[in-house]
DNA sequence: CTTGACCTTCCCATCATGGGAAGGCCCATC
DNA sequence: GATGGGCCTTCCCATGATGGGAAGGTCAAG
């Protein structure tokens, strides 16, 4: 299976497959005589795994760990659970922050006439330069 | 006021002040004879505005628009409200996605023994390569 | 006049992803 | 067996907001 077929089979773009290859996330692809990458079922499954894990918001760092546990038949499920739980806590923290932003804005918007006049509580709030409760530092790499 | 004082006065790092300067987000800083940036109250207020807007999750793009409305005394509050409402919808969408991720993971984690044994519903789920409901495309630039 | 704290610009890195160019390969159709 | 279109390869660049750091100029207090 070449990269295009692997891409179709997994839903991961060829670009990203090459990237995962480059950062050694997946087992190294073997190459044909003409230097085409060749993927077998094992790698296809790894790519699917990565895709699903990304869709659950895991960072590449976490996925590296998850993949290594996945490959290890003797893994303790405790370790997998720990990674998942940490990620859930991370998600919850971010959800909380965004919820706070949305709530604040909903309130301000509700107080804004939204007509032709210039008076606007939203701008007024921004002008006051209130401090946010805490400039939260997040673990790197959960863009999307 | 030089950049360091402006930074202290607004809580925006000097690095970021220079960046906002570079992308013409704030009014251009005047310079002293020795090429130091000089900020007046107007610009200090703009920096505070930006800071507060960032803390509410607005993208630079949105902040550009908000700043321009802020500077315009004749703005219709409708336009400000529209930007805010769009942003709230964006936040809500993202919150929804993350909530779904967290809920899924909470369920899986709950089903995982988390002991020395290797069996793990979390890994099992990742292995199945289920499709996420929909690969949501978000507007660029809301990292943090 | 020295010293240390500040300022300047310039370059590089992040993280996951996509765009695109230049060149090589494969297969089907003429 | 040549041609063409659709693959593949590598390489470089961009994103968005932010920080790190180097090299060199400036200011103010001692």
mmCIF file of C-alpha atoms (C1' of nucleotides) in Angstrom:
data_model
loop_
_atom_site.group_PDB
_atom_site.id
_atom_site.type_symbol
_atom_site.label_atom_id
_atom_site.label_comp_id
_atom_site.label_asym_id
_atom_site.label_seq_id
_atom_site.Cartn_x
_atom_site.Cartn_y
_atom_site.Cartn_z
ATOM 1 C CA UNK A 1 0.000 0.000 0.000
ATOM 2 C CA UNK A 2 1.473 3.323 -0.991
ATOM 3 C CA UNK A 3 0.893 6.580 0.783
ATOM 4 C CA UNK A 4 -2.157 7.583 -1.229
ATOM 5 C CA UNK A 5 -3.909 4.331 -0.487
ATOM 6 C CA UNK A 6 -2.917 4.529 3.152
ATOM 7 C CA UNK A 7 -4.361 8.000 3.232
ATOM 8 C CA UNK A 8 -7.656 6.832 1.785
ATOM 9 C CA UNK A 9 -7.736 3.874 4.139
ATOM 10 C CA UNK A 10 -7.182 5.972 7.245
ATOM 11 C CA UNK A 11 -8.459 9.433 6.465
ATOM 12 C CA UNK A 12 -5.076 10.871 7.364
ATOM 13 C CA UNK A 13 -3.688 13.143 4.656
ATOM 14 C CA UNK A 14 -0.542 12.071 2.845
ATOM 15 C CA UNK A 15 1.085 15.201 4.146
ATOM 16 C CA UNK A 16 0.419 14.217 7.715
ATOM 17 C CA UNK A 17 1.466 10.621 7.153
ATOM 18 C CA UNK A 18 4.831 11.882 5.986
ATOM 19 C CA UNK A 19 4.996 14.125 9.000
ATOM 20 C CA UNK A 20 4.224 11.304 11.429
ATOM 21 C CA UNK A 21 6.878 9.357 9.593
ATOM 22 C CA UNK A 22 9.386 12.153 9.996
ATOM 23 C CA UNK A 23 8.844 12.551 13.728
ATOM 24 C CA UNK A 24 8.946 8.763 14.177
ATOM 25 C CA UNK A 25 5.451 8.546 15.494
ATOM 26 C CA UNK A 26 4.610 5.503 13.384
ATOM 27 C CA UNK A 27 6.816 2.550 12.620
ATOM 28 C CA UNK A 28 9.141 3.542 9.803
ATOM 29 C CA UNK A 29 7.658 2.867 6.387
ATOM 30 C CA UNK A 30 9.563 0.510 4.163
ATOM 31 C CA UNK A 31 10.360 1.752 0.694
ATOM 32 C CA UNK A 32 9.963 0.302 -2.772
ATOM 33 C CA UNK A 33 12.829 0.278 -5.247
ATOM 34 C CA UNK A 34 11.634 3.619 -6.490
ATOM 35 C CA UNK A 35 11.592 5.059 -2.987
ATOM 36 C CA UNK A 36 7.842 5.003 -2.529
ATOM 37 C CA UNK A 37 6.689 4.460 1.037
ATOM 38 C CA UNK A 38 4.947 1.146 1.632
ATOM 39 C CA UNK A 39 2.453 0.598 4.423
ATOM 40 C CA UNK A 40 1.209 -2.651 5.882
ATOM 41 C CA UNK A 41 -1.788 -3.367 8.090
ATOM 42 C CA UNK A 42 0.096 -2.644 11.248
ATOM 43 C CA UNK A 43 0.939 0.861 10.159
ATOM 44 C CA UNK A 44 -2.528 1.435 8.834
ATOM 45 C CA UNK A 45 -3.858 0.571 12.257
ATOM 46 C CA UNK A 46 -1.405 2.921 13.887
ATOM 47 C CA UNK A 47 -2.524 5.724 11.631
ATOM 48 C CA UNK A 48 -6.152 5.039 12.486
ATOM 49 C CA UNK A 49 -5.202 5.023 16.139
ATOM 50 C CA UNK A 50 -3.510 8.376 15.797
ATOM 51 C CA UNK A 51 -6.455 9.808 13.954
ATOM 52 C CA UNK A 52 -8.912 8.715 16.586
ATOM 53 C CA UNK A 53 -6.675 9.947 19.366
ATOM 54 C CA UNK A 54 -6.319 13.349 17.707
ATOM 55 C CA UNK A 55 -10.069 13.527 17.339
ATOM 56 C CA UNK A 56 -10.282 13.088 21.101
ATOM 57 C CA UNK A 57 -7.947 16.000 21.522
ATOM 58 C CA UNK A 58 -4.822 14.194 22.670
ATOM 59 C CA UNK A 59 -1.591 16.033 21.965
ATOM 60 C CA UNK A 60 1.135 14.432 19.899
ATOM 61 C CA UNK A 61 3.095 13.991 23.084
ATOM 62 C CA UNK A 62 0.271 12.059 24.660
ATOM 63 C CA UNK A 63 -0.274 10.065 21.511
ATOM 64 C CA UNK A 64 3.361 9.042 21.529
ATOM 65 C CA UNK A 65 2.830 7.628 25.002
ATOM 66 C CA UNK A 66 -0.469 6.023 24.115
ATOM 67 C CA UNK A 67 1.020 4.363 21.055
ATOM 68 C CA UNK A 68 3.851 2.987 23.066
ATOM 69 C CA UNK A 69 1.429 1.549 25.612
ATOM 70 C CA UNK A 70 -0.712 0.190 22.819
ATOM 71 C CA UNK A 71 2.248 -1.647 21.361
ATOM 72 C CA UNK A 72 3.197 -3.063 24.734
ATOM 73 C CA UNK A 73 1.146 -6.138 25.447
ATOM 74 C CA UNK A 74 2.147 -6.111 29.081
ATOM 75 C CA UNK A 75 1.101 -2.520 29.763
ATOM 76 C CA UNK A 76 -0.789 -1.787 32.949
ATOM 77 C CA UNK A 77 -4.113 -0.199 32.065
ATOM 78 C CA UNK A 78 -3.415 2.154 34.946
ATOM 79 C CA UNK A 79 -0.989 4.073 32.778
ATOM 80 C CA UNK A 80 -3.428 4.479 29.948
ATOM 81 C CA UNK A 81 -6.096 5.624 32.336
ATOM 82 C CA UNK A 82 -3.733 8.144 33.892
ATOM 83 C CA UNK A 83 -3.057 9.741 30.533
ATOM 84 C CA UNK A 84 -6.738 9.859 29.702
ATOM 85 C CA UNK A 85 -7.663 11.319 33.063
ATOM 86 C CA UNK A 86 -5.020 13.987 32.834
ATOM 87 C CA UNK A 87 -6.324 14.888 29.414
ATOM 88 C CA UNK A 88 -9.885 15.078 30.656
ATOM 89 C CA UNK A 89 -8.782 17.418 33.422
ATOM 90 C CA UNK A 90 -7.031 19.526 30.840
ATOM 91 C CA UNK A 91 -10.119 19.636 28.650
ATOM 92 C CA UNK A 92 -12.291 20.547 31.607
ATOM 93 C CA UNK A 93 -9.985 23.380 32.563
ATOM 94 C CA UNK A 94 -10.092 24.769 29.091
ATOM 95 C CA UNK A 95 -13.811 24.333 28.832
ATOM 96 C CA UNK A 96 -14.134 26.256 32.064
ATOM 97 C CA UNK A 97 -12.081 29.141 30.765
ATOM 98 C CA UNK A 98 -13.969 29.345 27.524
ATOM 99 C CA UNK A 99 -17.246 29.070 29.340
ATOM 100 C CA UNK A 100 -16.251 32.026 31.467
ATOM 101 C CA UNK A 101 -15.371 34.025 28.379
ATOM 102 C CA UNK A 102 -18.624 33.104 26.676
ATOM 103 C CA UNK A 103 -20.653 33.910 29.781
ATOM 104 C CA UNK A 104 -19.045 37.302 30.172
ATOM 105 C CA UNK A 105 -19.625 38.121 26.549
ATOM 106 C CA UNK A 106 -23.177 36.882 26.602
ATOM 107 C CA UNK A 107 -23.889 39.196 29.471
ATOM 108 C CA UNK A 108 -22.275 42.170 27.768
ATOM 109 C CA UNK A 109 -23.999 41.436 24.504
ATOM 110 C CA UNK A 110 -27.293 41.142 26.275
ATOM 111 C CA UNK A 111 -26.774 44.616 27.688
ATOM 112 C CA UNK A 112 -25.889 46.028 24.280
ATOM 113 C CA UNK A 113 -28.690 47.615 22.311
ATOM 114 C CA UNK A 114 -27.197 46.539 19.004
ATOM 115 C CA UNK A 115 -28.650 49.416 17.057
ATOM 116 C CA UNK A 116 -27.348 52.504 15.270
ATOM 117 C CA UNK A 117 -26.230 54.253 18.394
ATOM 118 C CA UNK A 118 -22.595 54.166 19.442
ATOM 119 C CA UNK A 119 -23.001 53.440 23.143
ATOM 120 C CA UNK A 120 -21.873 49.936 23.767
ATOM 121 C CA UNK A 121 -21.280 48.083 27.034
ATOM 122 C CA UNK A 122 -19.051 45.632 25.225
ATOM 123 C CA UNK A 123 -16.618 48.344 24.226
ATOM 124 C CA UNK A 124 -17.027 49.899 27.619
ATOM 125 C CA UNK A 125 -15.911 46.689 29.259
ATOM 126 C CA UNK A 126 -12.930 46.344 26.986
ATOM 127 C CA UNK A 127 -11.987 49.901 27.775
ATOM 128 C CA UNK A 128 -11.905 49.376 31.472
ATOM 129 C CA UNK A 129 -9.060 46.972 31.154
ATOM 130 C CA UNK A 130 -10.163 44.647 33.883
ATOM 131 C CA UNK A 131 -7.705 41.968 34.749
ATOM 132 C CA UNK A 132 -8.663 38.466 33.759
ATOM 133 C CA UNK A 133 -8.757 36.201 36.782
ATOM 134 C CA UNK A 134 -5.588 34.404 35.745
ATOM 135 C CA UNK A 135 -3.630 34.165 32.517
ATOM 136 C CA UNK A 136 -3.753 30.405 32.294
ATOM 137 C CA UNK A 137 -0.734 28.593 30.980
ATOM 138 C CA UNK A 138 -1.694 25.544 28.986
ATOM 139 C CA UNK A 139 0.361 22.539 28.055
ATOM 140 C CA UNK A 140 1.771 23.021 24.585
ATOM 141 C CA UNK A 141 0.185 21.695 21.490
ATOM 142 C CA UNK A 142 -3.459 21.437 21.604
ATOM 143 C CA UNK A 143 -4.297 23.753 18.857
ATOM 144 C CA UNK A 144 -7.204 22.818 16.641
ATOM 145 C CA UNK B 1 6.629 56.496 28.339
ATOM 146 C CA UNK B 2 9.013 53.961 26.878
ATOM 147 C CA UNK B 3 8.185 50.398 26.057
ATOM 148 C CA UNK B 4 9.145 48.988 29.444
ATOM 149 C CA UNK B 5 6.916 51.438 31.256
ATOM 150 C CA UNK B 6 4.105 50.798 28.816
ATOM 151 C CA UNK B 7 4.533 47.109 29.468
ATOM 152 C CA UNK B 8 4.294 47.580 33.209
ATOM 153 C CA UNK B 9 1.318 49.884 32.795
ATOM 154 C CA UNK B 10 -0.632 47.461 30.633
ATOM 155 C CA UNK B 11 0.588 43.996 31.483
ATOM 156 C CA UNK B 12 1.452 43.411 27.830
ATOM 157 C CA UNK B 13 5.022 42.190 27.355
ATOM 158 C CA UNK B 14 7.436 44.435 25.498
ATOM 159 C CA UNK B 15 7.779 41.679 22.945
ATOM 160 C CA UNK B 16 4.087 41.749 22.224
ATOM 161 C CA UNK B 17 3.922 45.515 22.165
ATOM 162 C CA UNK B 18 6.539 45.493 19.436
ATOM 163 C CA UNK B 19 4.581 42.844 17.617
ATOM 164 C CA UNK B 20 1.331 44.817 17.772
ATOM 165 C CA UNK B 21 3.344 47.733 16.524
ATOM 166 C CA UNK B 22 4.730 45.722 13.632
ATOM 167 C CA UNK B 23 1.334 44.495 12.482
ATOM 168 C CA UNK B 24 -0.113 47.995 12.854
ATOM 169 C CA UNK B 25 -2.617 46.968 15.460
ATOM 170 C CA UNK B 26 -1.947 50.000 17.629
ATOM 171 C CA UNK B 27 -1.335 53.541 16.523
ATOM 172 C CA UNK B 28 2.291 53.806 15.459
ATOM 173 C CA UNK B 29 4.569 54.695 18.338
ATOM 174 C CA UNK B 30 6.545 57.884 17.983
ATOM 175 C CA UNK B 31 10.266 57.603 18.501
ATOM 176 C CA UNK B 32 12.752 59.542 20.561
ATOM 177 C CA UNK B 33 15.977 60.827 19.065
ATOM 178 C CA UNK B 34 17.621 57.615 20.072
ATOM 179 C CA UNK B 35 14.938 55.572 18.378
ATOM 180 C CA UNK B 36 13.160 54.481 21.520
ATOM 181 C CA UNK B 37 9.433 53.967 21.168
ATOM 182 C CA UNK B 38 7.309 56.493 23.060
ATOM 183 C CA UNK B 39 3.786 55.772 24.196
ATOM 184 C CA UNK B 40 1.100 58.174 25.283
ATOM 185 C CA UNK B 41 -2.142 57.588 27.141
ATOM 186 C CA UNK B 42 -4.059 56.811 24.009
ATOM 187 C CA UNK B 43 -1.781 53.978 23.094
ATOM 188 C CA UNK B 44 -1.685 52.727 26.641
ATOM 189 C CA UNK B 45 -5.446 52.490 26.531
ATOM 190 C CA UNK B 46 -5.322 50.660 23.252
ATOM 191 C CA UNK B 47 -2.912 48.151 24.703
ATOM 192 C CA UNK B 48 -5.173 47.611 27.674
ATOM 193 C CA UNK B 49 -8.076 47.166 25.296
ATOM 194 C CA UNK B 50 -6.180 44.560 23.356
ATOM 195 C CA UNK B 51 -5.203 42.761 26.486
ATOM 196 C CA UNK B 52 -8.738 42.570 27.754
ATOM 197 C CA UNK B 53 -10.024 41.485 24.353
ATOM 198 C CA UNK B 54 -7.418 38.721 24.153
ATOM 199 C CA UNK B 55 -8.427 37.549 27.581
ATOM 200 C CA UNK B 56 -11.954 37.180 26.266
ATOM 201 C CA UNK B 57 -10.639 35.004 23.471
ATOM 202 C CA UNK B 58 -10.988 37.378 20.545
ATOM 203 C CA UNK B 59 -8.624 36.722 17.658
ATOM 204 C CA UNK B 60 -6.295 39.404 16.418
ATOM 205 C CA UNK B 61 -8.510 39.734 13.395
ATOM 206 C CA UNK B 62 -11.526 40.454 15.568
ATOM 207 C CA UNK B 63 -9.544 42.777 17.750
ATOM 208 C CA UNK B 64 -8.534 44.756 14.700
ATOM 209 C CA UNK B 65 -12.212 45.262 13.941
ATOM 210 C CA UNK B 66 -13.109 46.010 17.536
ATOM 211 C CA UNK B 67 -10.350 48.577 17.811
ATOM 212 C CA UNK B 68 -11.492 50.290 14.672
ATOM 213 C CA UNK B 69 -15.049 50.468 15.990
ATOM 214 C CA UNK B 70 -13.763 51.678 19.322
ATOM 215 C CA UNK B 71 -11.931 54.518 17.662
ATOM 216 C CA UNK B 72 -14.974 55.451 15.630
ATOM 217 C CA UNK B 73 -17.245 57.628 17.695
ATOM 218 C CA UNK B 74 -20.080 57.175 15.255
ATOM 219 C CA UNK B 75 -20.038 53.383 15.245
ATOM 220 C CA UNK B 76 -23.339 51.569 15.443
ATOM 221 C CA UNK B 77 -23.293 49.298 18.475
ATOM 222 C CA UNK B 78 -24.892 46.718 16.217
ATOM 223 C CA UNK B 79 -21.533 46.030 14.651
ATOM 224 C CA UNK B 80 -19.801 45.510 17.949
ATOM 225 C CA UNK B 81 -22.537 43.211 19.081
ATOM 226 C CA UNK B 82 -22.319 41.210 15.887
ATOM 227 C CA UNK B 83 -18.640 40.544 16.420
ATOM 228 C CA UNK B 84 -19.211 39.566 20.016
ATOM 229 C CA UNK B 85 -22.095 37.278 19.136
ATOM 230 C CA UNK B 86 -20.135 35.571 16.405
ATOM 231 C CA UNK B 87 -17.339 35.015 18.854
ATOM 232 C CA UNK B 88 -19.678 33.602 21.451
ATOM 233 C CA UNK B 89 -21.045 31.180 18.883
ATOM 234 C CA UNK B 90 -17.508 30.186 18.039
ATOM 235 C CA UNK B 91 -16.683 29.635 21.684
ATOM 236 C CA UNK B 92 -19.824 27.607 22.192
ATOM 237 C CA UNK B 93 -19.012 25.419 19.232
ATOM 238 C CA UNK B 94 -15.592 24.733 20.555
ATOM 239 C CA UNK B 95 -16.866 24.135 24.035
ATOM 240 C CA UNK B 96 -19.306 21.640 22.591
ATOM 241 C CA UNK B 97 -16.588 19.744 20.796
ATOM 242 C CA UNK B 98 -14.360 19.621 23.809
ATOM 243 C CA UNK B 99 -17.240 18.610 25.992
ATOM 244 C CA UNK B 100 -17.924 15.726 23.656
ATOM 245 C CA UNK B 101 -14.305 14.658 23.816
ATOM 246 C CA UNK B 102 -14.259 14.894 27.578
ATOM 247 C CA UNK B 103 -17.522 12.984 27.905
ATOM 248 C CA UNK B 104 -16.313 10.194 25.666
ATOM 249 C CA UNK B 105 -13.084 9.930 27.570
ATOM 250 C CA UNK B 106 -14.777 10.035 30.923
ATOM 251 C CA UNK B 107 -16.925 7.132 29.882
ATOM 252 C CA UNK B 108 -13.982 5.132 28.605
ATOM 253 C CA UNK B 109 -11.925 5.909 31.651
ATOM 254 C CA UNK B 110 -14.780 4.879 33.878
ATOM 255 C CA UNK B 111 -14.858 1.519 32.134
ATOM 256 C CA UNK B 112 -11.111 1.069 32.524
ATOM 257 C CA UNK B 113 -9.949 -0.899 35.538
ATOM 258 C CA UNK B 114 -6.787 1.146 35.827
ATOM 259 C CA UNK B 115 -4.775 -1.648 37.386
ATOM 260 C CA UNK B 116 -1.842 -3.875 36.407
ATOM 261 C CA UNK B 117 -3.721 -5.729 33.727
ATOM 262 C CA UNK B 118 -3.302 -4.751 30.088
ATOM 263 C CA UNK B 119 -6.950 -4.845 29.017
ATOM 264 C CA UNK B 120 -8.110 -1.334 28.437
ATOM 265 C CA UNK B 121 -11.302 -0.021 26.895
ATOM 266 C CA UNK B 122 -9.571 3.266 26.157
ATOM 267 C CA UNK B 123 -7.018 1.630 23.910
ATOM 268 C CA UNK B 124 -9.744 -0.588 22.525
ATOM 269 C CA UNK B 125 -11.702 2.466 21.471
ATOM 270 C CA UNK B 126 -8.692 4.064 19.860
ATOM 271 C CA UNK B 127 -8.048 0.840 18.023
ATOM 272 C CA UNK B 128 -11.447 0.711 16.474
ATOM 273 C CA UNK B 129 -10.800 3.863 14.567
ATOM 274 C CA UNK B 130 -14.291 5.221 14.874
ATOM 275 C CA UNK B 131 -14.992 8.328 12.889
ATOM 276 C CA UNK B 132 -15.465 11.504 14.823
ATOM 277 C CA UNK B 133 -18.890 12.942 14.202
ATOM 278 C CA UNK B 134 -17.504 15.676 12.024
ATOM 279 C CA UNK B 135 -14.056 17.118 11.463
ATOM 280 C CA UNK B 136 -14.938 20.664 12.412
ATOM 281 C CA UNK B 137 -13.161 23.447 10.596
ATOM 282 C CA UNK B 138 -12.546 26.390 12.850
ATOM 283 C CA UNK B 139 -11.721 29.951 12.030
ATOM 284 C CA UNK B 140 -7.978 30.494 12.232
ATOM 285 C CA UNK B 141 -6.223 31.942 15.191
ATOM 286 C CA UNK B 142 -7.638 31.114 18.463
ATOM 287 C CA UNK B 143 -4.741 29.334 19.957
ATOM 288 C CA UNK B 144 -3.994 30.013 23.575
ATOM 289 C "C1'" DC C 1 33.641 57.236 32.859
ATOM 290 C "C1'" DT C 2 31.944 52.941 34.120
ATOM 291 C "C1'" DT C 3 28.296 49.849 34.959
ATOM 292 C "C1'" DG C 4 24.043 47.847 34.680
ATOM 293 C "C1'" DA C 5 19.554 48.239 33.129
ATOM 294 C "C1'" DC C 6 17.222 49.299 29.500
ATOM 295 C "C1'" DC C 7 16.283 49.870 24.419
ATOM 296 C "C1'" DT C 8 16.781 48.543 19.318
ATOM 297 C "C1'" DT C 9 16.598 45.074 15.328
ATOM 298 C "C1'" DC C 10 17.087 40.494 13.606
ATOM 299 C "C1'" DC C 11 16.689 35.621 13.624
ATOM 300 C "C1'" DC C 12 14.823 31.303 15.356
ATOM 301 C "C1'" DA C 13 11.429 28.133 17.610
ATOM 302 C "C1'" DT C 14 6.984 26.598 18.768
ATOM 303 C "C1'" DC C 15 2.842 22.845 16.876
ATOM 304 C "C1'" DA C 16 0.100 20.541 13.487
ATOM 305 C "C1'" DT C 17 -1.118 21.443 9.218
ATOM 306 C "C1'" DG C 18 -1.438 22.822 4.376
ATOM 307 C "C1'" DG C 19 0.385 24.870 -0.159
ATOM 308 C "C1'" DG C 20 3.238 24.484 -3.821
ATOM 309 C "C1'" DA C 21 7.429 23.710 -6.775
ATOM 310 C "C1'" DA C 22 10.641 20.647 -9.105
ATOM 311 C "C1'" DG C 23 11.622 16.312 -10.420
ATOM 312 C "C1'" DG C 24 10.891 11.144 -10.690
ATOM 313 C "C1'" DC C 25 7.671 6.995 -11.322
ATOM 314 C "C1'" DC C 26 3.762 4.083 -12.933
ATOM 315 C "C1'" DC C 27 0.155 2.671 -15.750
ATOM 316 C "C1'" DA C 28 -3.156 2.944 -19.303
ATOM 317 C "C1'" DT C 29 -4.140 4.293 -23.759
ATOM 318 C "C1'" DC C 30 -2.790 5.252 -28.449
ATOM 319 C "C1'" DG D 1 7.129 1.977 -27.217
ATOM 320 C "C1'" DA D 2 5.920 6.693 -26.560
ATOM 321 C "C1'" DT D 3 2.984 9.967 -24.380
ATOM 322 C "C1'" DG D 4 0.193 11.864 -20.708
ATOM 323 C "C1'" DG D 5 -1.947 12.294 -16.429
ATOM 324 C "C1'" DG D 6 -1.814 11.070 -11.901
ATOM 325 C "C1'" DC D 7 0.749 9.536 -8.564
ATOM 326 C "C1'" DC D 8 5.105 9.776 -5.644
ATOM 327 C "C1'" DT D 9 9.441 12.050 -3.681
ATOM 328 C "C1'" DT D 10 11.960 15.981 -1.177
ATOM 329 C "C1'" DC D 11 12.387 20.745 -0.032
ATOM 330 C "C1'" DC D 12 10.860 25.224 1.297
ATOM 331 C "C1'" DC D 13 7.411 28.408 3.110
ATOM 332 C "C1'" DA D 14 3.318 29.959 5.800
ATOM 333 C "C1'" DT D 15 0.214 29.943 9.576
ATOM 334 C "C1'" DG D 16 -0.809 32.686 14.825
ATOM 335 C "C1'" DA D 17 0.671 34.521 18.981
ATOM 336 C "C1'" DT D 18 4.259 34.203 21.689
ATOM 337 C "C1'" DG D 19 8.888 33.708 23.714
ATOM 338 C "C1'" DG D 20 14.138 33.259 23.594
ATOM 339 C "C1'" DG D 21 18.289 35.164 22.662
ATOM 340 C "C1'" DA D 22 22.221 37.627 20.328
ATOM 341 C "C1'" DA D 23 24.522 41.861 19.005
ATOM 342 C "C1'" DG D 24 24.768 46.448 19.559
ATOM 343 C "C1'" DG D 25 23.134 51.318 21.014
ATOM 344 C "C1'" DT D 26 21.420 54.411 25.099
ATOM 345 C "C1'" DC D 27 20.474 56.223 29.527
ATOM 346 C "C1'" DA D 28 21.041 57.285 34.335
ATOM 347 C "C1'" DA D 29 23.139 56.620 38.715
ATOM 348 C "C1'" DG D 30 27.356 56.140 40.996
#
